[in-house]
Short mmCIF file of C-alpha atoms and ligand atoms in Angstrom, two decimals:
data_model
loop_
_atom_site.label_atom_id
_atom_site.label_comp_id
_atom_site.label_asym_id
_atom_site.label_seq_id
_atom_site.Cartn_x
_atom_site.Cartn_y
_atom_site.Cartn_z
CA UNK M 95 88.26 88.87 84.11
CA UNK M 96 87.40 92.90 85.28
CA UNK M 97 84.23 91.46 85.31
CA UNK M 98 84.78 88.60 88.10
CA UNK M 99 88.14 88.44 89.13
CA UNK M 100 86.98 86.85 92.29
CA UNK M 101 86.13 83.45 89.87
CA UNK M 102 89.22 84.29 87.63
CA UNK M 103 92.00 84.24 90.68
CA UNK M 104 90.28 81.38 91.92
CA UNK M 105 90.53 79.34 88.90
CA UNK M 106 94.47 80.91 87.93
CA UNK M 107 95.88 79.77 91.21
CA UNK M 108 94.69 76.22 90.20
CA UNK M 109 95.63 75.69 86.30
CA UNK M 110 98.31 76.86 87.22
CA UNK M 111 99.27 74.78 90.01
CA UNK M 112 100.21 77.93 92.37
CA UNK M 113 98.29 76.53 95.55
CA UNK M 114 94.98 74.82 96.12
CA UNK M 115 92.53 75.59 98.56
CA UNK M 116 91.04 72.10 99.07
CA UNK M 117 93.18 71.48 102.26
CA UNK M 118 90.66 70.37 105.20
CA UNK M 119 90.96 73.71 107.02
CA UNK M 120 89.64 77.43 106.64
CA UNK M 121 92.34 79.55 105.32
CA UNK M 122 94.99 77.33 104.82
CA UNK M 123 96.06 75.81 101.53
CA UNK M 124 99.00 74.04 99.91
CA UNK M 125 101.96 76.39 97.91
CA UNK M 126 102.00 73.34 94.84
CA UNK M 127 105.63 73.39 92.66
CA UNK M 128 104.62 75.88 90.24
CA UNK M 129 103.13 78.64 93.01
CA UNK M 130 106.07 77.71 95.18
CA UNK M 131 108.95 78.58 92.79
CA UNK M 132 107.42 82.68 92.35
CA UNK M 133 107.60 82.13 96.48
CA UNK M 134 110.66 81.90 96.85
CA UNK M 135 112.27 83.73 93.74
CA UNK M 136 110.07 86.26 95.33
CA UNK M 137 111.50 86.15 98.64
CA UNK M 138 114.97 85.98 97.43
CA UNK M 139 115.14 89.06 96.20
CA UNK M 140 113.51 90.52 99.35
CA UNK M 141 116.10 88.87 101.48
CA UNK M 142 118.67 90.43 99.08
CA UNK M 143 117.18 94.04 99.90
CA UNK M 144 117.24 93.23 103.20
CA UNK M 145 120.65 92.01 103.53
CA UNK M 146 122.16 94.93 102.53
CA UNK M 147 121.47 96.44 106.44
CA UNK M 148 119.16 94.17 107.87
CA UNK M 149 120.40 90.49 109.59
CA UNK M 150 117.37 87.33 109.54
CA UNK M 151 116.84 85.83 112.55
CA UNK M 152 114.28 82.53 113.25
CA UNK M 153 112.48 82.79 116.46
CA UNK M 154 110.12 80.01 117.67
CA UNK M 155 106.14 79.87 116.66
CA UNK M 156 104.86 80.16 120.07
CA UNK M 157 104.78 82.59 122.24
CA UNK M 158 103.64 82.06 125.87
CA UNK M 159 100.50 84.06 127.47
CA UNK M 160 102.00 85.82 129.84
CA UNK M 161 104.28 87.68 126.91
CA UNK M 162 101.70 88.15 124.41
CA UNK M 163 99.00 90.27 126.99
CA UNK M 164 101.92 92.11 128.32
CA UNK M 165 101.05 95.11 126.27
CA UNK M 166 97.61 96.30 126.56
CA UNK M 167 96.68 97.89 122.93
CA UNK M 168 98.80 94.93 121.38
CA UNK M 169 96.31 92.17 122.45
CA UNK M 170 93.91 93.91 122.52
CA UNK M 171 93.94 94.33 118.62
CA UNK M 172 94.87 90.86 117.99
CA UNK M 173 93.28 88.80 120.78
CA UNK M 174 90.28 87.73 118.57
CA UNK M 175 92.76 86.25 116.09
CA UNK M 176 94.93 84.53 117.81
CA UNK M 177 95.15 80.57 117.83
CA UNK M 178 96.16 78.80 121.34
CA UNK M 179 97.97 75.66 121.68
CA UNK M 180 96.62 74.53 125.40
CA UNK M 181 97.61 71.19 125.44
CA UNK M 182 101.09 68.98 124.94
CA UNK M 183 99.20 65.11 124.92
CA UNK M 184 96.87 64.63 126.87
CA UNK M 185 98.13 66.81 129.57
CA UNK M 186 96.50 70.74 129.70
CA UNK M 187 99.76 73.35 129.73
CA UNK M 188 100.42 75.25 133.02
CA UNK M 189 100.85 78.34 130.58
CA UNK M 190 98.77 78.59 127.15
CA UNK M 191 100.96 79.21 123.85
CA UNK M 192 100.23 81.30 121.26
CA UNK M 193 100.67 81.00 117.82
CA UNK M 194 102.43 84.04 116.53
CA UNK M 195 99.80 86.03 115.12
CA UNK M 196 103.05 88.29 114.57
CA UNK M 197 106.28 88.76 116.20
CA UNK M 198 106.30 91.64 118.47
CA UNK M 199 105.91 89.80 121.81
CA UNK M 200 108.10 87.32 121.02
CA UNK M 201 111.03 89.18 119.89
CA UNK M 202 110.70 91.73 122.58
CA UNK M 203 111.48 90.24 125.23
CA UNK M 204 114.96 89.10 123.94
CA UNK M 205 115.53 92.32 123.00
CA UNK M 206 115.73 93.09 125.94
CA UNK M 207 118.08 91.09 126.85
CA UNK M 208 120.59 91.62 124.19
CA UNK M 209 120.51 95.52 124.23
CA UNK M 210 122.64 96.75 126.76
CA UNK M 211 124.62 99.59 125.60
CA UNK M 212 124.33 102.08 122.97
CA UNK M 213 126.81 100.12 121.37
CA UNK M 214 124.75 96.85 120.49
CA UNK M 215 122.17 100.08 118.62
CA UNK M 216 120.53 99.76 116.04
CA UNK M 217 119.03 96.06 116.23
CA UNK M 218 117.48 95.36 112.57
CA UNK M 219 116.39 91.71 112.39
CA UNK M 220 113.73 90.50 110.41
CA UNK M 221 112.23 86.89 109.62
CA UNK M 222 110.29 84.87 107.45
CA UNK M 223 107.48 82.64 108.49
CA UNK M 224 104.63 81.36 109.07
CA UNK M 225 102.02 83.69 111.55
CA UNK M 226 98.62 82.63 112.37
CA UNK M 227 95.43 85.02 112.56
CA UNK M 228 91.50 83.58 113.02
CA UNK M 229 90.21 85.99 110.55
CA UNK M 230 86.40 86.19 110.70
CA UNK M 231 86.45 88.49 107.42
CA UNK M 232 85.70 86.67 104.16
CA UNK M 233 88.97 84.45 103.87
CA UNK M 234 91.00 84.25 99.78
CA UNK M 235 92.97 82.44 99.09
CA UNK M 236 97.26 84.37 99.46
CA UNK M 237 95.01 87.59 100.27
CA UNK M 238 93.17 87.39 103.67
CA UNK M 239 94.10 83.70 104.97
CA UNK M 240 95.00 82.12 108.74
CA UNK M 241 98.33 80.90 108.03
CA UNK M 242 99.98 83.65 106.40
CA UNK M 243 102.71 81.37 105.00
CA UNK M 244 105.43 84.16 103.99
CA UNK M 245 105.36 86.38 106.20
CA UNK M 246 108.43 89.00 106.59
CA UNK M 247 108.62 90.85 109.39
CA UNK M 248 111.65 92.84 109.91
CA UNK M 249 111.42 94.79 113.76
CA UNK M 250 114.91 97.69 114.59
CA UNK M 251 115.70 99.26 117.63
CA UNK M 252 117.04 102.02 117.69
CA UNK M 253 118.98 105.18 119.89
CA UNK M 254 116.52 108.11 119.03
CA UNK M 255 113.49 108.88 117.95
CA UNK M 256 114.93 110.54 114.62
CA UNK M 257 116.92 107.25 113.75
CA UNK M 258 113.70 105.31 114.25
CA UNK M 259 111.97 108.27 111.97
CA UNK M 260 114.71 108.18 109.27
CA UNK M 261 114.35 104.19 109.70
CA UNK M 262 110.70 104.78 108.68
CA UNK M 263 111.74 106.34 105.39
CA UNK M 264 114.10 103.51 104.52
CA UNK M 265 111.57 100.40 104.72
CA UNK M 266 109.53 103.19 102.04
CA UNK M 267 112.37 103.02 99.64
CA UNK M 268 113.26 99.64 100.58
CA UNK M 269 109.68 98.23 99.73
CA UNK M 270 109.21 100.59 96.75
CA UNK M 271 112.58 99.12 95.21
CA UNK M 272 111.14 95.33 95.70
CA UNK M 273 107.53 96.65 93.82
CA UNK M 274 109.67 97.85 91.54
CA UNK M 275 111.36 95.11 90.86
CA UNK M 276 107.77 93.52 89.99
CA UNK M 277 106.46 95.91 87.89
CA UNK M 278 104.19 96.25 90.55
CA UNK M 279 102.10 99.48 91.66
CA UNK M 280 101.63 101.02 94.63
CA UNK M 281 99.71 104.17 96.63
CA UNK M 282 101.95 105.16 99.80
CA UNK M 283 99.77 106.67 103.09
CA UNK M 284 99.66 107.16 106.15
CA UNK M 285 97.38 105.16 107.56
CA UNK M 286 94.20 107.17 110.21
CA UNK M 287 94.34 106.60 113.50
CA UNK M 288 91.83 104.06 113.94
CA UNK M 289 93.74 102.05 111.29
CA UNK M 290 96.98 101.93 112.45
CA UNK M 291 98.91 98.92 113.93
CA UNK M 292 97.94 98.01 117.87
CA UNK M 293 100.17 99.37 119.40
CA UNK M 294 101.90 101.90 116.43
CA UNK M 295 102.51 105.79 116.89
CA UNK M 296 102.08 105.83 113.20
CA UNK M 297 101.26 103.28 110.58
CA UNK M 298 102.96 103.73 106.37
CA UNK M 299 100.89 101.25 104.15
CA UNK M 300 101.80 99.91 100.50
CA UNK M 301 97.93 99.63 98.51
CA UNK M 302 97.13 98.18 95.97
CA UNK M 303 94.14 98.25 93.16
CA UNK M 304 93.27 95.11 92.21
CA UNK M 305 91.79 94.86 88.82
CA UNK M 306 87.75 94.28 90.28
CA UNK M 307 88.64 97.96 91.23
CA UNK M 308 89.70 97.11 95.50
CA UNK M 309 92.47 98.22 97.38
CA UNK M 310 94.66 95.80 98.86
CA UNK M 311 97.03 96.54 101.66
CA UNK M 312 100.72 95.21 100.39
CA UNK M 313 102.85 96.45 102.83
CA UNK M 314 103.07 98.57 106.17
CA UNK M 315 105.36 99.77 108.26
CA UNK M 316 104.52 100.95 111.56
CA UNK M 317 106.64 103.57 113.95
CA UNK M 318 106.22 101.72 117.27
CA UNK M 319 107.24 104.37 119.37
CA UNK M 320 108.99 103.39 122.83
CA UNK M 321 105.53 102.19 123.85
CA UNK M 322 107.08 98.71 123.18
CA UNK M 323 109.85 99.38 124.63
CA UNK M 324 108.43 100.54 127.89
CA UNK M 325 106.14 97.43 128.32
CA UNK M 326 109.26 95.07 127.88
CA UNK M 327 111.22 97.66 129.32
CA UNK M 328 113.81 97.57 126.22
CA UNK M 329 116.59 100.32 127.79
CA UNK M 330 120.47 101.00 127.08
CA UNK M 331 123.10 102.93 128.50
CA UNK M 332 123.52 106.55 126.59
CA UNK M 333 126.72 108.22 125.91
CA UNK M 334 125.78 110.12 128.93
CA UNK M 335 125.56 107.69 130.75
CA UNK M 336 121.73 107.63 131.36
CA UNK M 337 119.77 104.74 130.99
CA UNK M 338 117.11 105.14 128.59
CA UNK M 339 114.84 103.56 126.79
CA UNK M 340 115.42 102.53 122.78
CA UNK M 341 112.27 103.86 119.55
CA UNK M 342 111.43 100.92 117.92
CA UNK M 343 109.91 100.57 114.08
CA UNK M 344 108.46 97.24 112.08
CA UNK M 345 108.01 96.47 109.09
CA UNK M 346 106.00 93.11 107.42
CA UNK M 347 104.60 91.70 103.84
CA UNK M 348 102.88 88.80 103.03
CA UNK M 349 101.55 86.53 100.90
CA UNK M 350 99.64 89.63 99.52
CA UNK M 351 102.70 90.15 97.28
CA UNK M 352 102.19 87.38 95.64
CA UNK M 353 98.26 87.63 95.11
CA UNK M 354 98.54 91.17 93.78
CA UNK M 355 101.76 89.68 90.87
CA UNK M 356 99.18 86.96 89.84
CA UNK M 357 96.21 89.68 90.33
CA UNK M 358 97.37 93.05 88.83
CA UNK M 359 99.59 91.01 85.62
CA UNK M 360 97.31 88.66 84.68
CA UNK M 361 94.97 88.91 81.63
CA UNK M 362 91.89 86.78 79.86
CA UNK M 363 94.80 84.09 78.96
CA UNK M 364 96.27 83.34 82.60
CA UNK M 365 99.29 84.89 84.72
CA UNK M 366 102.14 87.83 82.90
CA UNK M 367 104.94 87.12 85.68
CA UNK M 368 108.26 88.98 85.87
CA UNK M 369 111.06 87.80 84.30
CA UNK M 370 112.24 88.13 87.83
CA UNK M 371 110.30 85.70 89.32
CA UNK M 372 108.70 83.59 86.56
CA UNK M 373 110.02 80.50 86.85
CA UNK M 374 110.89 79.62 83.37
CA UNK M 375 111.66 83.10 81.67
CA UNK M 376 112.15 81.61 78.58
CA UNK M 377 110.40 78.48 77.38
CA UNK M 378 111.10 76.54 74.46
CA UNK M 379 108.79 75.56 72.44
CA UNK M 380 109.95 72.21 69.35
CA UNK M 381 107.72 72.12 66.35
CA UNK M 382 108.82 68.03 65.64
CA UNK M 383 107.47 65.86 62.92
CA UNK M 384 109.34 62.29 62.24
CA UNK M 385 111.91 63.69 59.99
CA UNK M 386 114.39 66.06 61.32
CA UNK M 387 112.84 65.44 64.80
CA UNK M 388 116.43 65.15 66.21
CA UNK M 389 118.22 67.83 64.79
CA UNK M 390 115.07 70.08 65.99
CA UNK M 391 115.58 69.19 69.89
CA UNK M 392 119.18 68.93 69.77
CA UNK M 393 119.15 72.48 68.51
CA UNK M 394 116.71 74.06 71.47
CA UNK M 395 119.36 71.67 73.45
CA UNK M 396 121.81 73.50 71.94
CA UNK M 397 119.64 76.83 72.76
CA UNK M 398 118.69 76.42 75.89
CA UNK M 399 122.44 76.03 77.51
CA UNK M 400 123.60 78.91 75.37
CA UNK M 401 120.78 80.93 77.69
CA UNK M 402 121.63 79.40 80.33
CA UNK M 403 124.79 80.20 80.57
CA UNK M 404 124.11 83.63 80.48
CA UNK M 405 122.03 82.87 83.77
CA UNK M 406 118.79 82.73 82.29
CA UNK M 407 115.82 80.19 83.08
CA UNK M 408 114.86 77.93 80.39
CA UNK M 409 112.92 74.69 80.52
CA UNK M 410 111.84 72.79 77.11
CA UNK M 411 108.31 71.83 76.40
CA UNK M 412 108.82 68.76 74.55
CA UNK M 413 105.73 66.67 75.36
CA UNK M 414 103.67 64.38 73.42
CA UNK M 415 101.21 67.51 72.20
CA UNK M 416 100.17 69.40 70.25
CA UNK M 417 102.23 72.24 69.80
CA UNK M 418 98.80 74.52 70.01
CA UNK M 419 98.01 73.39 73.40
CA UNK M 420 101.75 73.71 74.58
CA UNK M 421 101.35 77.89 73.87
CA UNK M 422 98.37 77.44 75.40
CA UNK M 423 99.91 76.86 78.57
CA UNK M 424 102.38 78.44 79.04
CA UNK M 425 100.39 81.69 78.46
CA UNK M 426 98.37 80.11 81.18
CA UNK M 427 101.91 79.68 83.24
CA UNK M 428 102.57 83.28 82.15
CA UNK M 429 106.30 82.56 81.17
CA UNK M 430 107.54 86.12 79.55
CA UNK M 431 109.19 84.00 75.92
CA UNK M 432 108.59 81.08 74.04
CA UNK M 433 110.68 80.27 71.54
CA UNK M 434 109.26 77.98 68.92
CA UNK M 435 111.65 76.25 66.51
CA UNK M 436 111.50 73.70 64.12
CA UNK M 437 112.81 71.97 61.12
CA UNK M 438 112.23 74.86 58.65
CA UNK M 439 113.42 77.44 61.16
CA UNK M 440 116.18 75.31 61.30
CA UNK M 441 117.12 75.15 57.97
CA UNK M 442 117.44 78.97 57.68
CA UNK M 443 119.36 79.33 61.35
CA UNK M 444 116.48 81.03 63.06
CA UNK M 445 113.69 80.29 65.57
CA UNK M 446 109.92 82.76 66.41
CA UNK M 447 109.93 83.98 69.79
CA UNK M 448 107.01 85.09 71.17
CA UNK M 449 106.25 87.95 74.00
CA UNK M 450 103.38 87.13 76.96
CA UNK M 451 102.00 90.46 76.05
CA UNK M 452 101.35 91.06 72.50
CA UNK M 453 100.74 87.95 70.01
CA UNK M 454 103.83 89.06 68.17
CA UNK M 455 106.25 86.77 66.16
CA UNK M 456 109.77 87.87 65.71
CA UNK M 457 112.42 86.13 63.75
CA UNK M 458 115.65 85.63 65.94
CA UNK M 459 119.03 85.03 64.48
CA UNK M 460 120.42 81.95 65.66
CA UNK M 461 124.09 83.60 66.02
CA UNK M 462 125.47 85.48 68.02
CA UNK M 463 123.32 88.13 69.38
CA UNK M 464 120.61 85.48 70.30
CA UNK M 465 121.33 86.18 74.13
CA UNK M 466 121.10 90.05 73.65
CA UNK M 467 117.90 90.11 71.73
CA UNK M 468 116.30 87.98 73.99
CA UNK M 469 117.52 89.33 77.31
CA UNK M 470 116.88 93.16 75.06
CA UNK M 471 112.60 90.99 74.41
CA UNK M 472 112.60 90.75 77.99
CA UNK M 473 113.45 93.62 79.14
CA UNK M 474 110.81 96.09 76.76
CA UNK M 475 108.17 93.03 78.39
CA UNK M 476 109.14 93.90 82.15
CA UNK M 477 108.52 97.38 81.02
CA UNK M 478 105.80 96.98 79.65
CA UNK M 479 104.19 95.00 81.60
CA UNK M 480 105.06 97.59 85.00
CA UNK M 481 103.65 100.50 82.56
CA UNK M 482 100.31 98.80 82.05
CA UNK M 483 99.70 97.97 85.54
CA UNK M 484 101.01 101.81 86.56
CA UNK M 485 98.44 102.96 83.59
CA UNK M 486 95.82 101.01 85.27
CA UNK M 487 96.48 102.36 88.58
CA UNK M 488 96.69 106.01 87.48
CA UNK M 489 93.37 104.92 85.21
CA UNK M 490 91.60 104.26 88.77
CA UNK M 491 92.91 107.81 90.99
CA UNK M 492 90.60 110.00 91.46
CA UNK M 493 90.07 113.20 93.13
CA UNK M 494 86.29 114.07 94.16
CA UNK M 495 85.30 118.01 95.55
CA UNK M 496 81.96 116.13 97.54
CA UNK M 497 80.26 113.24 99.39
CA UNK M 498 79.06 112.44 96.56
CA UNK M 499 80.95 112.36 93.95
CA UNK M 500 83.48 110.05 96.00
CA UNK M 501 80.61 107.09 96.03
CA UNK M 502 80.20 107.32 92.36
CA UNK M 503 84.01 107.45 91.80
CA UNK M 504 84.83 105.12 94.38
CA UNK M 505 81.31 102.86 93.27
CA UNK M 506 83.02 103.11 89.50
CA UNK M 507 86.41 101.31 91.02
CA UNK M 508 88.75 104.50 91.95
CA UNK M 509 91.25 105.05 94.89
CA UNK M 510 89.62 108.60 95.28
CA UNK M 511 91.58 111.56 96.91
CA UNK M 512 89.41 114.43 98.84
CA UNK M 513 90.24 116.91 101.33
CA UNK M 514 89.64 116.62 104.90
CA UNK M 515 90.04 118.45 108.02
CA UNK M 516 92.12 115.82 110.01
CA UNK M 517 89.87 114.94 112.43
CA UNK M 518 88.39 111.52 113.60
CA UNK M 519 85.07 112.09 114.31
CA UNK M 520 84.55 113.75 110.56
CA UNK M 521 86.73 111.49 109.15
CA UNK M 522 84.15 108.38 110.46
CA UNK M 523 81.20 110.32 109.24
CA UNK M 524 82.40 109.87 105.87
CA UNK M 525 83.46 106.02 106.20
CA UNK M 526 79.48 106.06 107.56
CA UNK M 527 78.24 108.36 105.17
CA UNK M 528 79.72 106.43 102.07
CA UNK M 529 80.23 102.71 103.56
CA UNK M 530 84.07 102.87 102.12
CA UNK M 531 87.16 102.82 104.35
CA UNK M 532 89.48 105.96 104.31
CA UNK M 533 93.16 104.65 103.22
CA UNK M 534 94.67 107.47 104.84
CA UNK M 535 96.49 110.12 104.15
CA UNK M 536 98.37 110.56 100.90
CA UNK M 537 100.04 114.07 101.42
CA UNK M 538 99.24 117.92 102.89
CA UNK M 539 96.31 119.63 101.51
CA UNK M 540 96.65 123.07 99.36
CA UNK M 541 96.37 126.05 101.11
CA UNK M 542 92.89 127.56 101.42
CA UNK M 543 91.29 123.90 100.83
CA UNK M 544 88.10 122.93 102.70
CA UNK M 545 86.86 120.22 104.16
CA UNK M 546 84.64 117.93 102.21
CA UNK M 547 82.56 116.54 104.81
CA UNK M 548 83.23 119.61 107.10
CA UNK M 549 83.84 122.53 105.77
CA UNK M 550 85.92 123.69 107.56
CA UNK M 551 90.49 124.56 106.63
CA UNK M 552 91.08 121.13 104.76
CA UNK M 553 95.01 119.16 106.51
CA UNK M 554 95.28 116.46 104.34
CA UNK M 555 94.61 115.34 100.99
CA UNK M 556 93.09 111.61 102.48
CA UNK M 557 92.28 108.70 99.95
CA UNK M 558 89.35 106.31 100.01
CA UNK M 559 88.69 103.18 98.30
CA UNK M 560 87.18 99.61 98.62
CA UNK M 561 89.00 97.29 100.36
CA UNK M 562 89.92 94.06 100.26
N1 LIG C 762 104.61 93.32 112.65
C1 LIG C 762 103.45 94.16 111.93
C2 LIG C 762 104.69 93.93 110.41
C3 LIG C 762 102.86 93.33 111.42
O1 LIG C 762 102.27 92.23 111.28
N2 LIG C 762 102.07 93.72 110.72
S1 LIG C 762 100.47 94.04 109.85
O2 LIG C 762 99.83 93.88 111.62
O3 LIG C 762 100.04 94.98 108.87
O4 LIG C 762 100.71 92.76 108.96
C4 LIG C 762 101.87 92.76 107.54
C5 LIG C 762 101.13 92.70 106.64
O5 LIG C 762 100.56 91.61 106.25
C6 LIG C 762 100.22 93.44 106.03
O6 LIG C 762 100.30 95.16 105.47
C7 LIG C 762 99.12 92.78 105.22
O7 LIG C 762 99.84 93.08 103.61
C8 LIG C 762 99.59 91.54 105.40
N3 LIG C 762 98.41 90.66 105.62
C9 LIG C 762 98.11 90.95 107.26
N4 LIG C 762 97.26 89.97 107.67
C10 LIG C 762 97.09 88.93 106.10
C11 LIG C 762 96.17 87.79 106.55
N5 LIG C 762 95.68 87.47 107.08
N6 LIG C 762 96.42 87.61 104.73
C12 LIG C 762 97.31 87.45 104.16
N7 LIG C 762 98.00 88.70 104.21
C13 LIG C 762 97.87 89.45 105.51
MG1 LIG C 763 93.56 91.89 110.47
#
């Protein structure tokens, strides 16, 4: 899988019924039923986390050109990626309309209308929508798409700079919690000036290392300062009677979250889904012979109901095919736990359990402890999934003390940390010399450390990697 991750990824999307990329528009695909369920459970977790102190809204998909064009830096960042609607039927539109590449310019003119006084603040809205980006880099299903189908964007407005900065920290905590629930490891860094979100003061990013050693930006959080507030005239009357500009932040996640669930947890046999998003957490496979068939099936039904009443998602694979084929299929689809039940098991009042992450067969008694024992197995599986993913990341995080070492280590599929003076010119030179991208600033350098390139006093420990 590591040898040819790209091929593995494409194949699994099709074989596990996640997406179908044969739709006749490049960069746009269909969510198939199994994939749609994974997407649904993933989105539900995110909504639950956000709903604690944000509110969900839904904005139109079209943005008038006049609004999109207002914020100069922002539009410059997106102008080559915008799809335009220019006609209504046969008629040319008076003003062309953009399919949102992201929704700042749709949302902020409305914020200007809604925000009047300090009592209207903070505003914390989010939406989960499709956005469109005419990406020119090589498109890949879920990873770099032209229709981002699951774009979660949160947009906040605050009375003070401090509150906006605190909101950035809140988003970081929220994303950590979200990715932790999915067992996904991440590296958090502050993007370099030349790679921040168009219009932001600064951008904090979450990156994940994919099995091929390339990093994938799986989430971003932007402190927008007052740039958009100035452009869209978003002001409020403060307690002191003065009219002031708001401070804003925004934060986004996409289909890439699901790409990382698939890529990071998967193995040669297929998916290994975290129970929390797995369409089926337990798959029961009856071993059927002519004799005793009804009894086995009815016991399976009974177990299913028992587990479902404990809040678990369970399916029975009673297809008329060889059990071996069923095992193969559910390994491919990444169901966390399989239960096998045949006539002899029924006699002994047991079932054979198998976790997706090891092939050990565990005898479970069909007594009152069944639910607890199964939950215990699911917990251990979930822990192991997360642990092996974090281990992989730790093993692929290295420190370099000179430029040549950077190249060697990155080439071997590592994210590499190094001391940096923090100057843009020097950073770009490092990117040029190595041919890789600086992800961002990871933390401050130790006292007396020297920049790996300029030799000047180092300010930061920066990260560099191959990127998607
Ligand atoms: N309004 C802000 C939140 C915004 O648009 N930020 S962003 O441009 O960084 O996008 C948010 C996230 O969407 C990124 O962190 C990245 O994970 C994801 N993303 C961006 N372009 C994508 C694409 N073409 N396909 C899939 N995901 C993408
Ligand atoms: Mg882009």
